[in-house]
XYZ file of C-alpha atoms in Angstrom:
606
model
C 22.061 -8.179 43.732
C 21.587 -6.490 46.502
C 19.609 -3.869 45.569
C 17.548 -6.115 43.310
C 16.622 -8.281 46.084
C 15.799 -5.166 48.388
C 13.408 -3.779 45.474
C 11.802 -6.325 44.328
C 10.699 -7.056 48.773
C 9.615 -3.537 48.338
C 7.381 -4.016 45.449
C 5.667 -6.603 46.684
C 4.625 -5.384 49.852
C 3.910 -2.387 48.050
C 1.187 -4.160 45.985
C -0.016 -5.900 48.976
C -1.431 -2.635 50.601
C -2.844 -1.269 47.234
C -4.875 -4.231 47.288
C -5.119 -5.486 50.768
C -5.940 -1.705 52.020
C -4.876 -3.008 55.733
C -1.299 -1.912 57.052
C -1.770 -5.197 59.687
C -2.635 -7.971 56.776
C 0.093 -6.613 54.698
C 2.939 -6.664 57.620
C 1.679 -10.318 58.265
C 2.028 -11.591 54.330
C 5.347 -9.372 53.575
C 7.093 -11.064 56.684
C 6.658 -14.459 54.749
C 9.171 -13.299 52.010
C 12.236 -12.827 54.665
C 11.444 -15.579 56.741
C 10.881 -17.898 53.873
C 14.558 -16.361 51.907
C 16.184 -16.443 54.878
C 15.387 -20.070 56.438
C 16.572 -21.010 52.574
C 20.278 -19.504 53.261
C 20.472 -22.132 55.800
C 19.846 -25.114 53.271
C 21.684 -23.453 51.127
C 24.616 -23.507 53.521
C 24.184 -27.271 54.263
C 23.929 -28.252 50.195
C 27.595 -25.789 49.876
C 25.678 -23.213 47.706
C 26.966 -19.684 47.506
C 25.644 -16.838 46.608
C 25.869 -15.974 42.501
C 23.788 -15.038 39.384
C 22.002 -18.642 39.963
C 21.075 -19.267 43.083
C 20.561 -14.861 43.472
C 18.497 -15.457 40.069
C 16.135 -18.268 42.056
C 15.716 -16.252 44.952
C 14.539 -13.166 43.154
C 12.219 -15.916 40.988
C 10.854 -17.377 44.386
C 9.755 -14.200 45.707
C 6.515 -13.744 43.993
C 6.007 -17.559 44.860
C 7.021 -17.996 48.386
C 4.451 -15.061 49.455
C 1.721 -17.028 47.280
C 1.193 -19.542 49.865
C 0.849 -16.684 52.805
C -1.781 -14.342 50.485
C -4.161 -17.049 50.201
C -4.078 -18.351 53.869
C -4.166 -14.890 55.031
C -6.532 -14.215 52.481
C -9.202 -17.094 53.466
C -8.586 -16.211 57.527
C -9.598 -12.449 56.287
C -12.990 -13.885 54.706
C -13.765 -15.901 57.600
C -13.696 -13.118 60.071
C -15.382 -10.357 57.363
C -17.919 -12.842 56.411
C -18.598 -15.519 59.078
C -17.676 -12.405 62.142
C -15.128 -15.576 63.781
C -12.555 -14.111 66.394
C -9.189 -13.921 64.888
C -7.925 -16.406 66.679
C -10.791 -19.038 65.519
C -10.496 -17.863 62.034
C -6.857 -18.403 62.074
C -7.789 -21.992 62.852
C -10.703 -22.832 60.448
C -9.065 -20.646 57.731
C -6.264 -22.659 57.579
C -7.445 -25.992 57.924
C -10.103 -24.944 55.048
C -7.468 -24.133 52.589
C -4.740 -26.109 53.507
C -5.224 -28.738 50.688
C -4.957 -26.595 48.121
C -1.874 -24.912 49.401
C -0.476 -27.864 49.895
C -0.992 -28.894 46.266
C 0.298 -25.631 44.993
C 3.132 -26.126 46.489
C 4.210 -29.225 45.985
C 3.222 -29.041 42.498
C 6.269 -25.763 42.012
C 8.035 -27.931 43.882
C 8.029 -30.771 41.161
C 8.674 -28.303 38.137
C 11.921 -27.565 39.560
C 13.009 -30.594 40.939
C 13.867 -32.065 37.708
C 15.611 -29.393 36.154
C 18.738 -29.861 38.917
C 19.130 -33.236 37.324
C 19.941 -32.070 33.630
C 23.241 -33.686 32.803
C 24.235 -31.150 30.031
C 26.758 -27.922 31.003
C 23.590 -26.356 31.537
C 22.869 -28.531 34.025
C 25.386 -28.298 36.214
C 24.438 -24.324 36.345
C 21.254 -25.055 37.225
C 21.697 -27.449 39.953
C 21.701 -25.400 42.351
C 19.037 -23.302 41.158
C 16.513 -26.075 40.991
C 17.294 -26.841 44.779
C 17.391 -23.475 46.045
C 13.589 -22.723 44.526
C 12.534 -26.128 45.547
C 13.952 -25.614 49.544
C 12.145 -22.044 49.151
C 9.037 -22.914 48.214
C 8.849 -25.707 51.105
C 10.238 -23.686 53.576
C 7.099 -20.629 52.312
C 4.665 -23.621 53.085
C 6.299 -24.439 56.673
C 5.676 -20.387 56.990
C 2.408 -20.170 55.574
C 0.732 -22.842 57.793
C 2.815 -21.538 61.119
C 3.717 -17.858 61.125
C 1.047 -16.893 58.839
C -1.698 -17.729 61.107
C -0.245 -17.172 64.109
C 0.289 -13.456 63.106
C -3.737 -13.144 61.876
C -4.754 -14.393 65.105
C -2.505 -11.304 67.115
C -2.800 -8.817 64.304
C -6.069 -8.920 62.425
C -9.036 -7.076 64.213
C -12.734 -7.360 63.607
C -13.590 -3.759 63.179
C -10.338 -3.235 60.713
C -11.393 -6.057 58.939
C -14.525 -4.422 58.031
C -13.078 -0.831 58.034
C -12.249 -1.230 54.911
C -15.111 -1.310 53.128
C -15.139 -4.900 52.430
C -13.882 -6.919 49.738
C -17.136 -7.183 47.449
C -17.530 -3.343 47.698
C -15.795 -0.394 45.478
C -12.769 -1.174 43.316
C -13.353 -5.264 44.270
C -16.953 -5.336 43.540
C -16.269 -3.791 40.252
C -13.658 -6.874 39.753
C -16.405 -9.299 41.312
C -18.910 -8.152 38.954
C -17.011 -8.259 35.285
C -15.514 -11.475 36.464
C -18.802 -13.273 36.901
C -20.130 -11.606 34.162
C -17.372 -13.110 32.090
C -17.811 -16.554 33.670
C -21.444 -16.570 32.687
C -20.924 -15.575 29.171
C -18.202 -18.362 29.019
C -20.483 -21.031 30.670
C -23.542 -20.214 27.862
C -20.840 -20.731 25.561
C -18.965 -23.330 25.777
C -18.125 -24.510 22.394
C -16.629 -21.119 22.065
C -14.414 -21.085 24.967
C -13.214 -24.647 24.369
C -12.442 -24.127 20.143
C -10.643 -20.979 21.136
C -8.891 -22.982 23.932
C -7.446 -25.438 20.948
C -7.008 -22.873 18.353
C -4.474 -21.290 21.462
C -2.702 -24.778 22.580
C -2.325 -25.464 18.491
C -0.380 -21.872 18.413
C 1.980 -23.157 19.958
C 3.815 -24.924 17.509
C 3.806 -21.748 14.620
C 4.469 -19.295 17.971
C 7.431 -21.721 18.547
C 8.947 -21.814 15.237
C 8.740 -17.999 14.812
C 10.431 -17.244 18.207
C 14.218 -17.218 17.942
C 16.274 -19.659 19.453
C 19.622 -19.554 21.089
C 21.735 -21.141 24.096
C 21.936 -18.227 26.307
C 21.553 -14.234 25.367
C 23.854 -12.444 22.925
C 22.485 -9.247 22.690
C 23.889 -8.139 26.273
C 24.844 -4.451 26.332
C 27.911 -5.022 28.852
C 29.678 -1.737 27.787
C 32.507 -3.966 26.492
C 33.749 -6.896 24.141
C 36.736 -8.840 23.617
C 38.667 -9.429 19.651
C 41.076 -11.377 18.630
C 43.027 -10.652 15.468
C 45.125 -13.466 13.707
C 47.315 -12.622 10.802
C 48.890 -14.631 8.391
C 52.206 -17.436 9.650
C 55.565 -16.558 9.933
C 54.236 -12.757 11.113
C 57.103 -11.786 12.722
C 56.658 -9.872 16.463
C 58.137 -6.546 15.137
C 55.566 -6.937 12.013
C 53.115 -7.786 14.275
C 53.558 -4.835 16.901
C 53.136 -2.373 13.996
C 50.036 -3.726 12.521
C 48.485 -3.865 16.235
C 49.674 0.021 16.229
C 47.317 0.466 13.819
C 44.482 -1.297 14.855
C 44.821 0.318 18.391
C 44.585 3.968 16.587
C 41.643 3.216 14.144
C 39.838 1.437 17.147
C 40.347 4.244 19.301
C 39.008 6.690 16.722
C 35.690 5.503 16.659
C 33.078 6.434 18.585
C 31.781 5.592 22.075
C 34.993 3.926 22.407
C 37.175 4.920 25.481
C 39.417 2.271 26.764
C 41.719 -0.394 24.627
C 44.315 -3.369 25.246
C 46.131 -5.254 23.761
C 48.164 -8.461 23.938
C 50.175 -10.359 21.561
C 52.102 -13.902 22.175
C 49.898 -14.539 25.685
C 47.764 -17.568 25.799
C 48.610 -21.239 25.415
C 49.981 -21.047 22.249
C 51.786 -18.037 22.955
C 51.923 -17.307 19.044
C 53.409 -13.851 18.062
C 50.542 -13.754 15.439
C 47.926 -14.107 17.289
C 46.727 -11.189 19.461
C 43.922 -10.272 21.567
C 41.417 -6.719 22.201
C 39.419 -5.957 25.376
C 37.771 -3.132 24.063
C 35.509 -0.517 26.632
C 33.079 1.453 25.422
C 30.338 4.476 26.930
C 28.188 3.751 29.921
C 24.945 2.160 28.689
C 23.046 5.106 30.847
C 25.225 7.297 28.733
C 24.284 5.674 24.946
C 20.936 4.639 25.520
C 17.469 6.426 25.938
C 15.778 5.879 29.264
C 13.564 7.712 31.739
C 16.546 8.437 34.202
C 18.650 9.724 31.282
C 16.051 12.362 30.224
C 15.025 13.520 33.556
C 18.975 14.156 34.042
C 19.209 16.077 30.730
C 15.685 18.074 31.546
C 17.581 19.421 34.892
C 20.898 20.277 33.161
C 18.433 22.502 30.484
C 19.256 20.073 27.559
C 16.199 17.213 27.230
C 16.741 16.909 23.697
C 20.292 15.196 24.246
C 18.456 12.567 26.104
C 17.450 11.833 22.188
C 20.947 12.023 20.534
C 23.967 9.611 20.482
C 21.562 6.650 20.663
C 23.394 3.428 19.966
C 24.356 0.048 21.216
C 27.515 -1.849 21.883
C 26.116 -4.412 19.236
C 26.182 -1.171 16.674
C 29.763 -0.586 17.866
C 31.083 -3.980 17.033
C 29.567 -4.807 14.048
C 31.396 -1.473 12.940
C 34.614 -2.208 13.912
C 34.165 -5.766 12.170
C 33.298 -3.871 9.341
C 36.134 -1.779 9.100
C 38.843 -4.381 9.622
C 37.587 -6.266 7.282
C 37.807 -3.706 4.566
C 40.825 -2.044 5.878
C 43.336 -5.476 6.998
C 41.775 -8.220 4.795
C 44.277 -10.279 5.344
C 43.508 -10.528 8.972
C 41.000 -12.918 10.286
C 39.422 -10.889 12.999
C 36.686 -12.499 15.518
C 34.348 -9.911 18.177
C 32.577 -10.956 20.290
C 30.918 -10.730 24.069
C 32.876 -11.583 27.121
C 32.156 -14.995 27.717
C 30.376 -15.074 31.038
C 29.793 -18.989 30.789
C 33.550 -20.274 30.192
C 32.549 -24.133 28.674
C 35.864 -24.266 28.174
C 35.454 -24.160 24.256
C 36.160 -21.816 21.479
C 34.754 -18.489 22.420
C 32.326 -18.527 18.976
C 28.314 -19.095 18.679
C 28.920 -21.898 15.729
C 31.921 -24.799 15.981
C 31.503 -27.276 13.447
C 34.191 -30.421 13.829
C 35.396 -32.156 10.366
C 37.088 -35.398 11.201
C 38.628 -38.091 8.917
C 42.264 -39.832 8.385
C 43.382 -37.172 5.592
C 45.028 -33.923 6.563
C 44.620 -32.926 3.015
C 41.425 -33.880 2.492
C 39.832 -32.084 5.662
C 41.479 -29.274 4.278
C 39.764 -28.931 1.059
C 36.261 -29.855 2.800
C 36.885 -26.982 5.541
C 37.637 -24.319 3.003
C 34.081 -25.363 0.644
C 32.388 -25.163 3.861
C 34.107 -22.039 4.934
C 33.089 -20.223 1.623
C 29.725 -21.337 1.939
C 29.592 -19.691 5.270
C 30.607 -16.398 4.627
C 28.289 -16.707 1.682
C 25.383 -17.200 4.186
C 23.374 -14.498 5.941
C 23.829 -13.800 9.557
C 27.069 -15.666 9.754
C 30.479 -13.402 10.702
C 33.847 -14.201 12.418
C 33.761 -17.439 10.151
C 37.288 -18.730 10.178
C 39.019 -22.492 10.333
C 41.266 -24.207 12.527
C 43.824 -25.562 9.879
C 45.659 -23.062 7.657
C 48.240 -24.610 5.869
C 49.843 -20.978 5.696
C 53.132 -21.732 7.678
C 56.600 -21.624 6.234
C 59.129 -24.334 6.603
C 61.676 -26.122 4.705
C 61.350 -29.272 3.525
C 64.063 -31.798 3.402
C 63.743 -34.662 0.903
C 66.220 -37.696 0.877
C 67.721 -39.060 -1.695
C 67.759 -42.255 -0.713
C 69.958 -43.947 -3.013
C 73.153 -41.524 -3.403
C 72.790 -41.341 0.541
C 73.398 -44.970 0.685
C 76.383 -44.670 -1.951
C 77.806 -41.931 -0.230
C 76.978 -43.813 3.567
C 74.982 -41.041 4.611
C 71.678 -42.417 7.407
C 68.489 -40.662 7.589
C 69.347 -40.006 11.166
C 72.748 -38.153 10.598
C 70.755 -35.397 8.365
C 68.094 -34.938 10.772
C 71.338 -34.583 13.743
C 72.878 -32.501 11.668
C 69.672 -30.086 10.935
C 68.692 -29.974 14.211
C 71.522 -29.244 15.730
C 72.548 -25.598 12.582
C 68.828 -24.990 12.518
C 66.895 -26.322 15.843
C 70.022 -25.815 17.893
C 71.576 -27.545 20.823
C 71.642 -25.757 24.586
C 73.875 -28.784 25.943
C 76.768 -28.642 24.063
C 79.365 -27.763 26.883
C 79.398 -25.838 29.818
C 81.529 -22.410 30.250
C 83.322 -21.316 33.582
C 83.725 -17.781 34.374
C 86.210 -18.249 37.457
C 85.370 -14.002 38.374
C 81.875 -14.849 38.490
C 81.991 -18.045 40.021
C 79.565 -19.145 37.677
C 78.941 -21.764 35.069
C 76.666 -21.336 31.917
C 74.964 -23.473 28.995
C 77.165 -23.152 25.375
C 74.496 -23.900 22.924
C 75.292 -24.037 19.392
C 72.975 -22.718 16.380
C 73.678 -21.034 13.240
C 72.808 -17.387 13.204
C 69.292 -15.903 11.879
C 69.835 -14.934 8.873
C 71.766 -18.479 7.879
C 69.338 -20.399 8.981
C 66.653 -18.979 7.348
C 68.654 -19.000 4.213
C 67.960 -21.924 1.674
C 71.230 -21.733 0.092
C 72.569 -21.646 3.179
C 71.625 -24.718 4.523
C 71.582 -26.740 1.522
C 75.239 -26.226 1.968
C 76.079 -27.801 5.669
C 77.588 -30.770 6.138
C 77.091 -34.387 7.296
C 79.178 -37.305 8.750
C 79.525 -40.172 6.894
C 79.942 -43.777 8.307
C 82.748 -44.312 5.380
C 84.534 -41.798 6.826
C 84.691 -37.844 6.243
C 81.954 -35.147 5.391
C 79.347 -35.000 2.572
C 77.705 -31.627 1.896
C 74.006 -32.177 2.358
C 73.288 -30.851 -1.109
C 74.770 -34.208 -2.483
C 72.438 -36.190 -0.753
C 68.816 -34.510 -0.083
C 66.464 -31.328 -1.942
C 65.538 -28.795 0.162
C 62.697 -26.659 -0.958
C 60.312 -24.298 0.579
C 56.851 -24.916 1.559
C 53.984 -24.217 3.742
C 52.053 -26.316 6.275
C 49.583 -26.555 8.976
C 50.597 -24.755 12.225
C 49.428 -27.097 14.098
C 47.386 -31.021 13.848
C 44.298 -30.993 16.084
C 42.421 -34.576 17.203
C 38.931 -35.489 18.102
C 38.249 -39.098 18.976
C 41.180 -40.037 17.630
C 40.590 -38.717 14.398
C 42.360 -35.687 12.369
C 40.102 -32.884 13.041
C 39.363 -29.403 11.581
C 36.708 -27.175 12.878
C 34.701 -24.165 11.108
C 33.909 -21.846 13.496
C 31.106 -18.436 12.864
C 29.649 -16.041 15.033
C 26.172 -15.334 14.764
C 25.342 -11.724 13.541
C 22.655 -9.416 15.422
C 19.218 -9.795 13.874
C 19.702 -14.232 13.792
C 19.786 -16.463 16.032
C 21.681 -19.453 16.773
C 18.815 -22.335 15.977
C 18.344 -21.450 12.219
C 21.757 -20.394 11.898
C 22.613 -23.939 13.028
C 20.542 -25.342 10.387
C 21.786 -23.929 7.523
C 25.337 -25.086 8.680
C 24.172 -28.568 8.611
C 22.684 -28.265 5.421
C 26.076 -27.280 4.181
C 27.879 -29.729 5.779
C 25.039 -32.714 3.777
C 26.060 -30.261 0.388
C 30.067 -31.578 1.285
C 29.068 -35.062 0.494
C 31.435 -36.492 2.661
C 33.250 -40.087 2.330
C 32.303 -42.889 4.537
C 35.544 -42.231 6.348
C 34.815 -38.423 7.145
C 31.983 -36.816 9.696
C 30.637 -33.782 10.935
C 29.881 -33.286 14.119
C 28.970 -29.595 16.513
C 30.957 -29.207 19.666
C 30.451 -25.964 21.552
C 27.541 -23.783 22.218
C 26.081 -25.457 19.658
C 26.082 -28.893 21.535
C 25.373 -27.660 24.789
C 21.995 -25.836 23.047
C 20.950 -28.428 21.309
C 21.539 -30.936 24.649
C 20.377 -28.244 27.016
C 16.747 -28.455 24.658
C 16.255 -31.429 24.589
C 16.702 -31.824 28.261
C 14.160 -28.992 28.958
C 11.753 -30.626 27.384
C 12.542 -33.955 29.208
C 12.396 -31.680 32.388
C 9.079 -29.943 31.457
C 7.500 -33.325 30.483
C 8.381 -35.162 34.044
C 7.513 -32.025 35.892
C 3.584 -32.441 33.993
C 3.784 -36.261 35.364
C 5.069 -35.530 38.424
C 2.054 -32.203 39.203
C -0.417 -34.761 37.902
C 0.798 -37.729 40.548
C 0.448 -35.269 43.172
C -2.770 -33.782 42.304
C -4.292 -37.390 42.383
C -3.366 -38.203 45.241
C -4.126 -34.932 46.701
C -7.449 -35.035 45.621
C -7.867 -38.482 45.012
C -9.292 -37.847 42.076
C -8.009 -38.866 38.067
C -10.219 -35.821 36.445
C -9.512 -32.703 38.663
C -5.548 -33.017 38.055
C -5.984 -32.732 34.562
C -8.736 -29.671 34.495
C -5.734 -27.760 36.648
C -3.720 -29.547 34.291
C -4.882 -27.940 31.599
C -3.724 -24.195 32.279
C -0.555 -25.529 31.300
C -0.809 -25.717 27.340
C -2.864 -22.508 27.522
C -0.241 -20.499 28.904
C 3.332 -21.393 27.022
C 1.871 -19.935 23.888
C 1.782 -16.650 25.219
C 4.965 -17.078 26.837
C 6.585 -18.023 22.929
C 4.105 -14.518 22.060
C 6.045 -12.266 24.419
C 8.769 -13.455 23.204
C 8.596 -12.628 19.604
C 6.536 -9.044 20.503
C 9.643 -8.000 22.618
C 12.043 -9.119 19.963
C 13.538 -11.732 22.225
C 15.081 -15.311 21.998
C 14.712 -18.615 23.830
C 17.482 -18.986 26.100
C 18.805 -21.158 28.649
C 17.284 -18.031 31.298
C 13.992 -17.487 29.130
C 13.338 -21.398 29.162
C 13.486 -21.219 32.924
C 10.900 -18.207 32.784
C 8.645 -20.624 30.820
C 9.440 -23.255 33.092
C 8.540 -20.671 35.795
């Protein structure tokens, strides 16, 4: 961050002496960007901000737009001593009060766009809370500077004869700028029905440039140089079973390309299942796997430029092979790969989580597996997978009521008597080992392979309240069977959730879509419902709330305008640049093969 921040002050005052051509105007506008930054660390401070990817991410943002306000104060002092020959000092004056209206509208116009964007109450929201306030104390604190420190420097800095040193600014490279730009105006002004069709023809874009841009809730295609798997295999894996399979996976994973670093854990996590495992898998340097103008100068010194060309690929390339491979290799493993999660929402870590509630555990069952089928059948859709797998062993006592009753056998002295030969019982009696000076736990429990043993079991006894022992064969069935691992609940409903991650190439939006339309294809009972929980939500939400955003941040610029210029016309000609720029924001978009995000919304919002 650090060296972002540092480069991108550089650029600009960079840029200001390429155009400005005068070391003293520059040095006045380029102190406006640390004195504006740097005042905001102090409201920052007060509102308990720190410094992170959000607040770091409005700073950088506010950097072009805090040194606005200084350019074109500076800007109109520099015209009044080139053009009306005022002293410095009276320019600095007159200047200033000239163009202080609009600055002031600028500004509190930016101010307004992202104001209402700290108020989203989605997860998103919360993120960009402090961003909103950090641009918005910015951008008042760069019209504080501009309309103090900016003038005051012009009147000690700027200097007559190096104001017209220069050459002038309607002479050479400006003139040339002067001259097509008029021209243009003219040729727009004799045609005005022209200008304004192709003005509507470009607002109208927007709604085919929208649906053609890919949407998504925040970037997936980040090149981190490392990912994250989990691998689940089937219940009643046992840890020894389990360590040899991972064995595996570890070698074949290491054998592929690019990949240097792996690790794995097994039984961690809340569960703490010995079936369930997890993969943090490192891969090449991206400056080592990727082409780029650093990478071939490198190569060019070391003799070999044409390496610069070779072992080109991504870490997206990487994991969709490994997903490949697993699944041909260990089909009976449901394997998910994906990007460290950077946002924790404290949900599942996949792009897709569809909820299936209703009263039947059953019945969600046979719904989640249709729906899971018709996910894997659907393009761009990987990782899918379910919550409920009614995969796990147990054995499954039934009653007989009747000859239990004969025999005076309760419900209650079975389950006693299982759970104390199968569950086991650590407070049984205590043991004292006088050498030790110690006492320990006796707990009682048949050994492994008994109680795993149908036969086994079936062949313990029970108490009965006539007096004696009945073998529990007499009395109950015991059979084998499978069930769910575990029962999940979501508004205080049986739930089951069908989860997907989205593959490279689609996006999240469309994706989205399709699992909806599967979900109408179910044809669920009145007493069943879908609903998405996850990223999904939080996209959909964090949307809708742009929009709400954007639209209050249009009513809010016009209010001001109005009053600013107490006029109801003006606001909306300036107005109006609005709808003629988003388009072309949507058209980058799609040219650079990009999605909306929650951080390319806020460069549209920008």
């Amino acid at each position: 961050t650090r060296y972002w921040r540092d480069w991108s002050s550089d650029v600009c005052s960079s840029d200001l002496f390429v155009f400005m051509r005068n070391w003293r105007a520059t040095a006045i506008a380029a102190v406006a960007i640390p004195a504006s930054i740097i005042a905001t660390f102090g409201a920052m401070r007060w509102l308990g901000f720190t410094l992170n990817n959000i607040t770091m991410l409005a700073l950088v943002l506010m950097v072009g737009v805090v040194i606005d306000d200084a350019i074109v104060v500076l800007e109109n002092i520099f015209r009044f001593i080139e053009e009306k020959k005022m002293p410095a000092k009276q320019a600095a004056v007159m200047g200033t009060r000239d163009i202080g209206l609009a600055v002031m509208a600028t500004t509190l116009s930016l101010v307004v766009v992202f104001l209402p964007v700290s108020f989203m109450s989605s997860i998103s929201g919360r993120f960009l809370y402090s961003f909103g306030f950090t641009a918005a104390v910015s951008i008042l604190v760069s019209l504080v500077v501009s309309f103090s420190l900016t003038p005051m420097m012009s009147s000690r800095l700027l200097r007559t004869e190096d104001v017209g040193s220069h050459g002038g600014s309607r002479r050479g490279f400006y003139g040339f700028i002067d001259r097509v730009y008029m021209s243009m105006l003219s040729w727009s002004m004799g045609h005005r029905a022209v200008v304004a069709t192709l003005a509507i023809v470009v607002v109208l874009s927007t709604v085919p440039l929208y649906k053609l841009v890919r949407q998504e809730y925040i970037p997936t295609n980040v090149d981190e140089g490392e990912f994250e798997m989990s691998v689940n295999a089937p219940e009643g894996t046992s840890l020894m079973a389990m360590e040899q399979v991972l064995d595996r996976l570890q070698g074949d994973i290491r054998a592929m390309p690019g990949v240097k670093h792996v690790l794995c854990l097994v039984g961690t996590g809340y569960l703490q299942t010995v079936n369930l495992s997890r993969f943090y898998v490192r891969i090449e340097n991206v400056e080592d796997r990727v082409f780029s103008l650093g990478r071939l100068w490198k190569k060019t010194l070391e003799g070999r430029p044409q390496d610069a060309f070779t072992n080109i690929y991504s870490q997206r390339d990487v994991m969709q092979t490994i997903r490949a491979r697993l699944k041909q290799q260990y089909p009976e493993l449901r394997v998910r790969v994906g990007n460290l999660q950077t946002v924790n929402q404290g949900t599942a870590p996949y792009d897709i989580d569809l909820a299936l509630r209703g009263p039947d555990l059953q019945t969600l069952h046979q719904y989640s597996e249709r729906l899971r089928k018709a996910a894997l059948e659907t393009p761009g859709l990987v990782d899918v997978d379910t919550t409920l797998r009614l995969n796990k062993p147990e054995m499954r006592v039934i009653i007989d009521r009747q000859r239990a009753a004969d025999l005076g056998v309760d419900a209650t002295d079975v389950a006693q008597s299982l759970r104390l030969m199968v569950g086991g019982d650590d407070e049984v009696s205590r043991f004292r080992d006088d050498k030790q000076a110690e006492d320990y736990d006796v707990e009682i429990r048949l050994a492994g392979a008994d109680r795993n043993s149908l036969e086994t079991v079936s062949k313990l006894y029970v108490s009965s309240r006539r007096g004696g022992l009945v073998r529990l064969d007499n009395v109950v069935q015991v059979k084998e069977d499978v069930t769910a691992f575990r029962i999940e609940a979501l508004d205080r409903q049986r739930v089951v959730n069908v989860r997907a991650n989205v593959a490279p190439g689609y996006a999240l939006a469309d994706r989205l879509d399709l699992i909806y339309q599967h979900a109408e294809d179910l044809k669920l009972p009145a007493a069943y419902s879908t609903a998405i929980v996850g990223r999904g939500r939080e996209f959909e939400r964090t949307l809708g709330e742009f929009l709400l955003a954007f639209s209050l941040s249009v009513v809010f610029m016009y209010m001001i305008l109005a009053s600013q210029f107490e006029s109801l016309i003006h606001p909306v000609t300036i107005l109006l640049s609005l709808p003629l720029a988003v388009p072309f924001g949507f058209l980058s978009l799609w040219f650079f093969d990009e999605t909306l995000n929650l951080y390319s919304a806020l460069g549209i919002l920008v």
